[in-house]
Amino acid sequence: MSSTFKPFAPSLPALQLDRTFPFSTQQHLALAAIEQFLNMPERKLFLLKGFAGTGKSTVLCLLMQHLRQHGWRIAMTAPTNKAVNVLRQMAAQVQLQGVDFMTIHQLLGLSLKSSGGEKRLEPTGQPLTRLYHLVVIDECSMIGTALWAEIAKLDSPLLPTKIVLMGDPAQLNPVGEAKSPSFRVPLAATLTQVVRQHQGSPLAEYIADCRRSVTRSQAPFQPYSHHRQGQGVFRVSQAKLLDYACHTIARQFEQAPDCFRILCFTNRQVDYYNQIVRQAYYGTAAPRFVVGERLITRDPIIGADKKTIVVPTATEIVVQGVELDDYCGYSVWRLQIEIDRDSKQIYVLHESEQDRFDRETIRLQAAAKRNPYLWHVYYKHLETFAQVRPCFALTIHNAQGSTFAEVGIDANDILKRLAHTNEDRSSRLKEYNRLHYVAASRAQRRVLVVYSRRPVAN
């Protein structure tokens, strides 16, 4: 702990609101609740929850601008690098300066480690929490039980740092878990009213309908067209979606990779769209990897120690160099990649080696079934090579925490979520509706949705 660090003085100057900004009543109440929390030395955690378009970010930005003027050290964090980049862009838009940005794992000095096919959190450095008066944790709906157990340790009278969590309770739950435990923080404010600058927006109205299907409806959400003056939601054919995607990506993707993405439920459909769009973008004769190509990780990439996760799942990377090489006895593509201005080297199995790799996988699995001690060998084999693919299309789970100018949604693919028979209807319906809400709320201006009321085979 720095010797210059001072616990909070109880006399925080009152918030001076910008009277020219049309704050809603709920936003005023939320700011008052946070101000009260900051003046309560014994309370460390506060939750600001709200749906898309209710002005959570506006409230937090006003708060941080006020606190920065009074010398507070602030860190803005989120579970993923992509979500952190969204925070960085948001701060730049409102000219919020002097704030640090990092993932929650970086703040807490944690790293994901792989062991026997499972991923666990381990300390790899000193926590940075004590360096800040205030830590904002965005996208808290993505925080699972293991990460929350580490965050909950900050709720201690020995730590002076205040933690404000921000999240949307209608978003998808952490993979394989129930609703994030972060939503159980007792000291909280809730925003439900769509703020004035979004009122009358056809996209905001559509997203509000998606949200009501999550919070109130017992019926599956049915997509529809709702647009004015070229903005909003357009129900289109799959051919039209692909034509628009290829045209928009060809014109804008190199300079603005968040211009347009196609969102799906299944990996199979993501691969289908990525193949078509990539061929249109790079040509049918393009090599396996192209310098400058943007990819996304399908699984965590494990480092040379066979333990440390060096690149998490659903991380976008840019190819800086491509070479043929040998690695762990296989022919591979050695890729030099860039992630948020950091350079790394990864190995991707060459396509000519896939059959041999698969045969070895089957052999190791059979050996592990005979001798359970060998399961760790099997899992290390599976993690040997990086699993990456284009990112023109994404799963909705991978898109959570991201913002795009426009999105395409394959609602026929989302229908497959209702067909899962290993869960009760209520669970399937809730996630089905959440998928629609998360997909639509990734867009800033326009949504193209493919929906024919029944799954469509390719």
mmCIF file of C-alpha atoms in Angstrom, residues 17-288:
data_model
loop_
_atom_site.group_PDB
_atom_site.id
_atom_site.type_symbol
_atom_site.label_atom_id
_atom_site.label_comp_id
_atom_site.label_asym_id
_atom_site.label_seq_id
_atom_site.Cartn_x
_atom_site.Cartn_y
_atom_site.Cartn_z
ATOM 1 C CA LEU A 17 -25.281 18.359 -11.721
ATOM 2 C CA ASP A 18 -25.187 19.756 -15.231
ATOM 3 C CA ARG A 19 -28.633 21.358 -15.324
ATOM 4 C CA THR A 20 -28.609 21.439 -19.127
ATOM 5 C CA PHE A 21 -28.572 17.624 -19.262
ATOM 6 C CA PRO A 22 -32.021 15.971 -19.152
ATOM 7 C CA PHE A 23 -31.516 13.612 -16.216
ATOM 8 C CA SER A 24 -34.434 11.336 -15.422
ATOM 9 C CA THR A 25 -35.882 11.117 -11.942
ATOM 10 C CA GLN A 26 -34.344 7.669 -11.566
ATOM 11 C CA GLN A 27 -30.921 8.985 -12.582
ATOM 12 C CA HIS A 28 -31.159 11.728 -9.947
ATOM 13 C CA LEU A 29 -32.076 9.141 -7.316
ATOM 14 C CA ALA A 30 -29.249 6.834 -8.403
ATOM 15 C CA LEU A 31 -26.690 9.638 -8.163
ATOM 16 C CA ALA A 32 -27.960 10.546 -4.702
ATOM 17 C CA ALA A 33 -27.710 6.909 -3.595
ATOM 18 C CA ILE A 34 -24.140 6.589 -4.883
ATOM 19 C CA GLU A 35 -23.161 9.882 -3.260
ATOM 20 C CA GLN A 36 -24.527 8.604 0.050
ATOM 21 C CA PHE A 37 -22.621 5.332 -0.400
ATOM 22 C CA LEU A 38 -19.333 7.153 -1.014
ATOM 23 C CA ASN A 39 -19.761 8.938 2.316
ATOM 24 C CA MET A 40 -20.306 5.664 4.223
ATOM 25 C CA PRO A 41 -16.803 4.442 5.217
ATOM 26 C CA GLU A 42 -18.092 1.059 6.370
ATOM 27 C CA ARG A 43 -19.781 0.162 3.048
ATOM 28 C CA LYS A 44 -17.539 -0.980 0.187
ATOM 29 C CA LEU A 45 -19.837 -2.381 -2.524
ATOM 30 C CA PHE A 46 -22.598 -0.651 -4.472
ATOM 31 C CA LEU A 47 -24.622 -2.011 -7.409
ATOM 32 C CA LEU A 48 -26.029 0.160 -10.189
ATOM 33 C CA LYS A 49 -28.271 -2.038 -12.302
ATOM 34 C CA GLY A 50 -30.300 -1.046 -15.300
ATOM 35 C CA PHE A 51 -31.458 -2.123 -18.718
ATOM 36 C CA ALA A 52 -30.105 -0.936 -22.065
ATOM 37 C CA GLY A 53 -30.834 2.737 -22.717
ATOM 38 C CA THR A 54 -31.584 3.685 -19.107
ATOM 39 C CA GLY A 55 -28.459 5.812 -18.715
ATOM 40 C CA LYS A 56 -26.212 3.773 -16.411
ATOM 41 C CA SER A 57 -23.088 4.979 -18.196
ATOM 42 C CA THR A 58 -24.247 8.601 -18.073
ATOM 43 C CA VAL A 59 -24.681 8.414 -14.310
ATOM 44 C CA LEU A 60 -21.262 6.833 -13.788
ATOM 45 C CA CYS A 61 -19.473 9.267 -16.119
ATOM 46 C CA LEU A 62 -20.947 12.273 -14.323
ATOM 47 C CA LEU A 63 -19.912 10.776 -11.001
ATOM 48 C CA MET A 64 -16.351 10.082 -12.154
ATOM 49 C CA GLN A 65 -15.903 13.548 -13.657
ATOM 50 C CA HIS A 66 -16.938 15.034 -10.318
ATOM 51 C CA LEU A 67 -14.623 12.749 -8.347
ATOM 52 C CA ARG A 68 -11.658 13.345 -10.658
ATOM 53 C CA GLN A 69 -12.037 17.079 -10.058
ATOM 54 C CA HIS A 70 -11.545 16.348 -6.356
ATOM 55 C CA GLY A 71 -8.464 14.182 -6.799
ATOM 56 C CA TRP A 72 -9.943 10.696 -6.666
ATOM 57 C CA ARG A 73 -7.948 7.918 -8.308
ATOM 58 C CA ILE A 74 -10.304 5.777 -10.408
ATOM 59 C CA ALA A 75 -10.053 2.492 -12.306
ATOM 60 C CA MET A 76 -12.668 1.275 -14.774
ATOM 61 C CA THR A 77 -12.766 -2.489 -15.217
ATOM 62 C CA ALA A 78 -14.776 -5.233 -16.921
ATOM 63 C CA PRO A 79 -14.518 -9.027 -17.283
ATOM 64 C CA THR A 80 -13.139 -8.983 -20.863
ATOM 65 C CA ASN A 81 -10.699 -6.925 -22.910
ATOM 66 C CA LYS A 82 -13.452 -6.098 -25.413
ATOM 67 C CA ALA A 83 -15.689 -4.721 -22.657
ATOM 68 C CA VAL A 84 -12.748 -2.694 -21.318
ATOM 69 C CA ASN A 85 -12.273 -1.181 -24.784
ATOM 70 C CA VAL A 86 -15.947 -0.182 -24.795
ATOM 71 C CA LEU A 87 -15.358 1.620 -21.477
ATOM 72 C CA ARG A 88 -12.304 3.344 -22.914
ATOM 73 C CA GLN A 89 -14.308 4.572 -25.913
ATOM 74 C CA MET A 90 -17.137 5.753 -23.672
ATOM 75 C CA ALA A 91 -14.726 7.756 -21.515
ATOM 76 C CA ALA A 92 -13.167 9.359 -24.590
ATOM 77 C CA GLN A 93 -16.587 10.420 -25.886
ATOM 78 C CA VAL A 94 -17.347 12.361 -22.691
ATOM 79 C CA GLN A 95 -13.729 13.579 -22.313
ATOM 80 C CA LEU A 96 -13.241 11.757 -19.028
ATOM 81 C CA GLN A 97 -9.511 11.886 -18.336
ATOM 82 C CA GLY A 98 -7.124 10.541 -15.713
ATOM 83 C CA VAL A 99 -8.885 7.178 -15.352
ATOM 84 C CA ASP A 100 -7.123 3.812 -15.663
ATOM 85 C CA PHE A 101 -8.612 0.900 -17.638
ATOM 86 C CA MET A 102 -7.998 -2.822 -17.103
ATOM 87 C CA THR A 103 -9.735 -6.163 -16.793
ATOM 88 C CA ILE A 104 -10.969 -7.307 -13.390
ATOM 89 C CA HIS A 105 -8.319 -10.026 -13.471
ATOM 90 C CA GLN A 106 -5.554 -7.455 -13.959
ATOM 91 C CA LEU A 107 -6.917 -5.332 -11.121
ATOM 92 C CA LEU A 108 -6.992 -8.285 -8.739
ATOM 93 C CA GLY A 109 -3.649 -9.752 -9.840
ATOM 94 C CA LEU A 110 -5.309 -12.933 -11.069
ATOM 95 C CA SER A 111 -4.782 -15.205 -14.038
ATOM 96 C CA LEU A 112 -6.761 -18.129 -15.401
ATOM 97 C CA LYS A 113 -4.903 -21.421 -15.240
ATOM 98 C CA SER A 114 -5.774 -24.671 -16.956
ATOM 99 C CA SER A 115 -5.713 -27.942 -15.023
ATOM 100 C CA GLY A 116 -7.237 -31.217 -16.146
ATOM 101 C CA GLY A 117 -9.657 -29.547 -18.529
ATOM 102 C CA GLU A 118 -10.848 -27.102 -15.879
ATOM 103 C CA LYS A 119 -10.054 -23.410 -15.619
ATOM 104 C CA ARG A 120 -9.300 -21.844 -12.257
ATOM 105 C CA LEU A 121 -8.180 -18.460 -10.969
ATOM 106 C CA GLU A 122 -4.729 -18.164 -9.425
ATOM 107 C CA PRO A 123 -2.841 -15.130 -8.087
ATOM 108 C CA THR A 124 -0.023 -14.104 -10.408
ATOM 109 C CA GLY A 125 0.770 -10.621 -9.134
ATOM 110 C CA GLN A 126 -0.049 -7.986 -6.567
ATOM 111 C CA PRO A 127 -3.632 -6.674 -6.555
ATOM 112 C CA LEU A 128 -3.867 -3.052 -7.671
ATOM 113 C CA THR A 129 -7.070 -2.261 -5.792
ATOM 114 C CA ARG A 130 -5.413 -0.219 -3.052
ATOM 115 C CA LEU A 131 -4.033 2.231 -5.615
ATOM 116 C CA TYR A 132 -7.538 3.559 -6.268
ATOM 117 C CA HIS A 133 -10.197 5.384 -4.317
ATOM 118 C CA LEU A 134 -12.917 4.080 -6.648
ATOM 119 C CA VAL A 135 -13.123 0.997 -8.850
ATOM 120 C CA VAL A 136 -15.981 0.679 -11.348
ATOM 121 C CA ILE A 137 -16.761 -2.880 -12.488
ATOM 122 C CA ASP A 138 -18.898 -2.912 -15.643
ATOM 123 C CA GLU A 139 -20.745 -5.865 -17.226
ATOM 124 C CA CYS A 140 -21.158 -7.518 -13.837
ATOM 125 C CA SER A 141 -23.768 -9.883 -15.315
ATOM 126 C CA MET A 142 -20.783 -11.800 -16.784
ATOM 127 C CA ILE A 143 -19.163 -12.395 -13.380
ATOM 128 C CA GLY A 144 -19.378 -16.035 -12.330
ATOM 129 C CA THR A 145 -19.113 -17.597 -8.898
ATOM 130 C CA ALA A 146 -15.312 -18.041 -8.855
ATOM 131 C CA LEU A 147 -14.505 -14.467 -9.888
ATOM 132 C CA TRP A 148 -17.156 -13.083 -7.550
ATOM 133 C CA ALA A 149 -15.519 -14.890 -4.620
ATOM 134 C CA GLU A 150 -12.372 -12.838 -5.305
ATOM 135 C CA ILE A 151 -14.262 -9.560 -5.717
ATOM 136 C CA ALA A 152 -16.200 -10.173 -2.492
ATOM 137 C CA LYS A 153 -12.893 -10.111 -0.593
ATOM 138 C CA LEU A 154 -12.786 -6.363 -1.283
ATOM 139 C CA ASP A 155 -15.772 -5.920 1.034
ATOM 140 C CA SER A 156 -13.486 -5.413 4.016
ATOM 141 C CA PRO A 157 -13.112 -2.580 6.556
ATOM 142 C CA LEU A 158 -9.345 -2.915 6.081
ATOM 143 C CA LEU A 159 -9.582 -1.763 2.465
ATOM 144 C CA PRO A 160 -10.366 1.894 1.743
ATOM 145 C CA THR A 161 -11.372 1.354 -1.903
ATOM 146 C CA LYS A 162 -14.996 1.812 -2.938
ATOM 147 C CA ILE A 163 -16.408 -0.584 -5.550
ATOM 148 C CA VAL A 164 -19.319 0.342 -7.830
ATOM 149 C CA LEU A 165 -20.652 -2.543 -9.917
ATOM 150 C CA MET A 166 -22.699 -1.841 -13.022
ATOM 151 C CA GLY A 167 -24.758 -4.375 -14.944
ATOM 152 C CA ASP A 168 -27.893 -5.314 -16.815
ATOM 153 C CA PRO A 169 -29.993 -8.011 -15.083
ATOM 154 C CA ALA A 170 -31.678 -8.970 -18.386
ATOM 155 C CA GLN A 171 -28.434 -10.057 -20.037
ATOM 156 C CA LEU A 172 -27.206 -13.633 -20.328
ATOM 157 C CA ASN A 173 -26.076 -15.420 -17.192
ATOM 158 C CA PRO A 174 -22.449 -16.570 -16.863
ATOM 159 C CA VAL A 175 -21.967 -19.702 -18.978
ATOM 160 C CA GLY A 176 -23.173 -22.775 -17.102
ATOM 161 C CA GLU A 177 -24.316 -20.788 -14.064
ATOM 162 C CA ALA A 178 -27.358 -19.063 -12.642
ATOM 163 C CA LYS A 179 -27.637 -15.265 -12.433
ATOM 164 C CA SER A 180 -24.386 -13.597 -11.411
ATOM 165 C CA PRO A 181 -23.980 -13.355 -7.616
ATOM 166 C CA SER A 182 -22.951 -9.717 -8.133
ATOM 167 C CA PHE A 183 -26.654 -8.871 -8.397
ATOM 168 C CA ARG A 184 -27.076 -9.821 -4.735
ATOM 169 C CA VAL A 185 -25.192 -6.741 -3.488
ATOM 170 C CA PRO A 186 -27.722 -5.232 -1.044
ATOM 171 C CA LEU A 187 -26.824 -1.554 -1.476
ATOM 172 C CA ALA A 188 -28.158 -0.786 -4.952
ATOM 173 C CA ALA A 189 -29.966 1.561 -7.307
ATOM 174 C CA THR A 190 -32.067 0.438 -10.268
ATOM 175 C CA LEU A 191 -32.721 2.218 -13.567
ATOM 176 C CA THR A 192 -35.709 1.050 -15.622
ATOM 177 C CA GLN A 193 -36.807 4.215 -17.471
ATOM 178 C CA VAL A 194 -35.426 4.703 -20.989
ATOM 179 C CA VAL A 195 -33.711 8.097 -20.976
ATOM 180 C CA ARG A 196 -35.043 10.932 -23.076
ATOM 181 C CA GLN A 197 -32.385 10.864 -25.794
ATOM 182 C CA HIS A 198 -33.434 7.276 -26.654
ATOM 183 C CA GLN A 199 -37.181 7.851 -26.535
ATOM 184 C CA GLY A 200 -38.786 7.670 -29.964
ATOM 185 C CA SER A 201 -35.914 5.614 -31.350
ATOM 186 C CA PRO A 202 -37.307 2.556 -33.152
ATOM 187 C CA LEU A 203 -34.254 0.523 -32.141
ATOM 188 C CA ALA A 204 -34.650 1.519 -28.481
ATOM 189 C CA GLU A 205 -38.343 0.595 -28.646
ATOM 190 C CA TYR A 206 -37.502 -2.799 -30.128
ATOM 191 C CA ILE A 207 -34.851 -3.439 -27.462
ATOM 192 C CA ALA A 208 -37.392 -2.472 -24.793
ATOM 193 C CA ASP A 209 -39.770 -5.092 -26.219
ATOM 194 C CA CYS A 210 -36.963 -7.664 -26.047
ATOM 195 C CA ARG A 211 -36.328 -6.693 -22.437
ATOM 196 C CA ARG A 212 -40.005 -7.030 -21.507
ATOM 197 C CA SER A 213 -39.938 -10.546 -22.953
ATOM 198 C CA VAL A 214 -37.174 -11.322 -20.441
ATOM 199 C CA THR A 215 -38.719 -9.684 -17.392
ATOM 200 C CA ARG A 216 -42.466 -10.160 -17.901
ATOM 201 C CA SER A 217 -43.380 -12.514 -20.715
ATOM 202 C CA GLN A 218 -44.061 -16.236 -20.618
ATOM 203 C CA ALA A 219 -43.991 -16.446 -24.425
ATOM 204 C CA PRO A 220 -41.082 -16.594 -26.889
ATOM 205 C CA PHE A 221 -40.087 -13.245 -28.362
ATOM 206 C CA GLN A 222 -40.943 -12.906 -32.058
ATOM 207 C CA PRO A 223 -38.752 -10.525 -34.089
ATOM 208 C CA TYR A 224 -40.431 -7.916 -36.286
ATOM 209 C CA SER A 225 -39.576 -4.918 -38.467
ATOM 210 C CA HIS A 226 -39.653 -1.542 -36.759
ATOM 211 C CA HIS A 227 -37.815 1.333 -38.415
ATOM 212 C CA ARG A 228 -38.029 4.991 -39.410
ATOM 213 C CA GLN A 229 -35.824 6.993 -41.748
ATOM 214 C CA GLY A 230 -33.413 4.109 -42.256
ATOM 215 C CA GLN A 231 -32.873 3.464 -38.545
ATOM 216 C CA GLY A 232 -34.210 0.623 -36.403
ATOM 217 C CA VAL A 233 -34.917 -3.047 -37.090
ATOM 218 C CA PHE A 234 -35.373 -4.614 -40.524
ATOM 219 C CA ARG A 235 -36.640 -8.157 -40.990
ATOM 220 C CA VAL A 236 -34.804 -9.561 -44.023
ATOM 221 C CA SER A 237 -34.012 -12.805 -45.804
ATOM 222 C CA GLN A 238 -30.752 -14.605 -45.152
ATOM 223 C CA ALA A 239 -29.600 -13.718 -48.670
ATOM 224 C CA LYS A 240 -30.285 -10.028 -48.010
ATOM 225 C CA LEU A 241 -28.422 -10.168 -44.701
ATOM 226 C CA LEU A 242 -25.380 -11.720 -46.348
ATOM 227 C CA ASP A 243 -25.444 -9.227 -49.212
ATOM 228 C CA TYR A 244 -25.630 -6.292 -46.793
ATOM 229 C CA ALA A 245 -22.954 -7.776 -44.518
ATOM 230 C CA CYS A 246 -20.503 -8.378 -47.361
ATOM 231 C CA HIS A 247 -21.077 -4.900 -48.806
ATOM 232 C CA THR A 248 -20.750 -3.077 -45.466
ATOM 233 C CA ILE A 249 -17.724 -5.066 -44.313
ATOM 234 C CA ALA A 250 -15.955 -4.549 -47.658
ATOM 235 C CA ARG A 251 -16.338 -0.776 -47.316
ATOM 236 C CA GLN A 252 -15.757 -0.236 -43.605
ATOM 237 C CA PHE A 253 -14.272 -3.212 -41.749
ATOM 238 C CA GLU A 254 -10.582 -2.395 -42.233
ATOM 239 C CA GLN A 255 -10.923 1.048 -40.644
ATOM 240 C CA ALA A 256 -13.881 0.306 -38.352
ATOM 241 C CA PRO A 257 -14.052 -3.396 -37.422
ATOM 242 C CA ASP A 258 -17.075 -2.781 -35.199
ATOM 243 C CA CYS A 259 -19.113 -1.504 -38.148
ATOM 244 C CA PHE A 260 -21.145 -4.697 -38.570
ATOM 245 C CA ARG A 261 -21.272 -8.203 -37.102
ATOM 246 C CA ILE A 262 -23.631 -11.149 -37.559
ATOM 247 C CA LEU A 263 -24.793 -12.710 -34.278
ATOM 248 C CA CYS A 264 -25.935 -16.329 -33.907
ATOM 249 C CA PHE A 265 -26.683 -18.859 -31.200
ATOM 250 C CA THR A 266 -24.710 -21.863 -32.489
ATOM 251 C CA ASN A 267 -21.065 -22.206 -33.480
ATOM 252 C CA ARG A 268 -22.111 -24.071 -36.610
ATOM 253 C CA GLN A 269 -24.078 -21.089 -37.897
ATOM 254 C CA VAL A 270 -21.261 -18.709 -36.977
ATOM 255 C CA ASP A 271 -18.866 -20.801 -39.071
ATOM 256 C CA TYR A 272 -21.359 -20.813 -41.959
ATOM 257 C CA TYR A 273 -21.538 -17.015 -42.096
ATOM 258 C CA ASN A 274 -17.818 -16.521 -41.509
ATOM 259 C CA GLN A 275 -16.926 -18.750 -44.443
ATOM 260 C CA ILE A 276 -19.164 -16.833 -46.853
ATOM 261 C CA VAL A 277 -18.190 -13.349 -45.666
ATOM 262 C CA ARG A 278 -14.467 -14.167 -45.544
ATOM 263 C CA GLN A 279 -14.530 -15.478 -49.121
ATOM 264 C CA ALA A 280 -16.269 -12.292 -50.226
ATOM 265 C CA TYR A 281 -13.768 -10.129 -48.320
ATOM 266 C CA TYR A 282 -10.470 -11.864 -49.159
ATOM 267 C CA GLY A 283 -11.419 -13.892 -52.239
ATOM 268 C CA THR A 284 -11.912 -17.618 -52.729
ATOM 269 C CA ALA A 285 -8.169 -18.190 -53.264
ATOM 270 C CA ALA A 286 -7.107 -16.522 -49.999
ATOM 271 C CA PRO A 287 -4.615 -18.439 -47.825
ATOM 272 C CA ARG A 288 -5.588 -19.862 -44.430
#
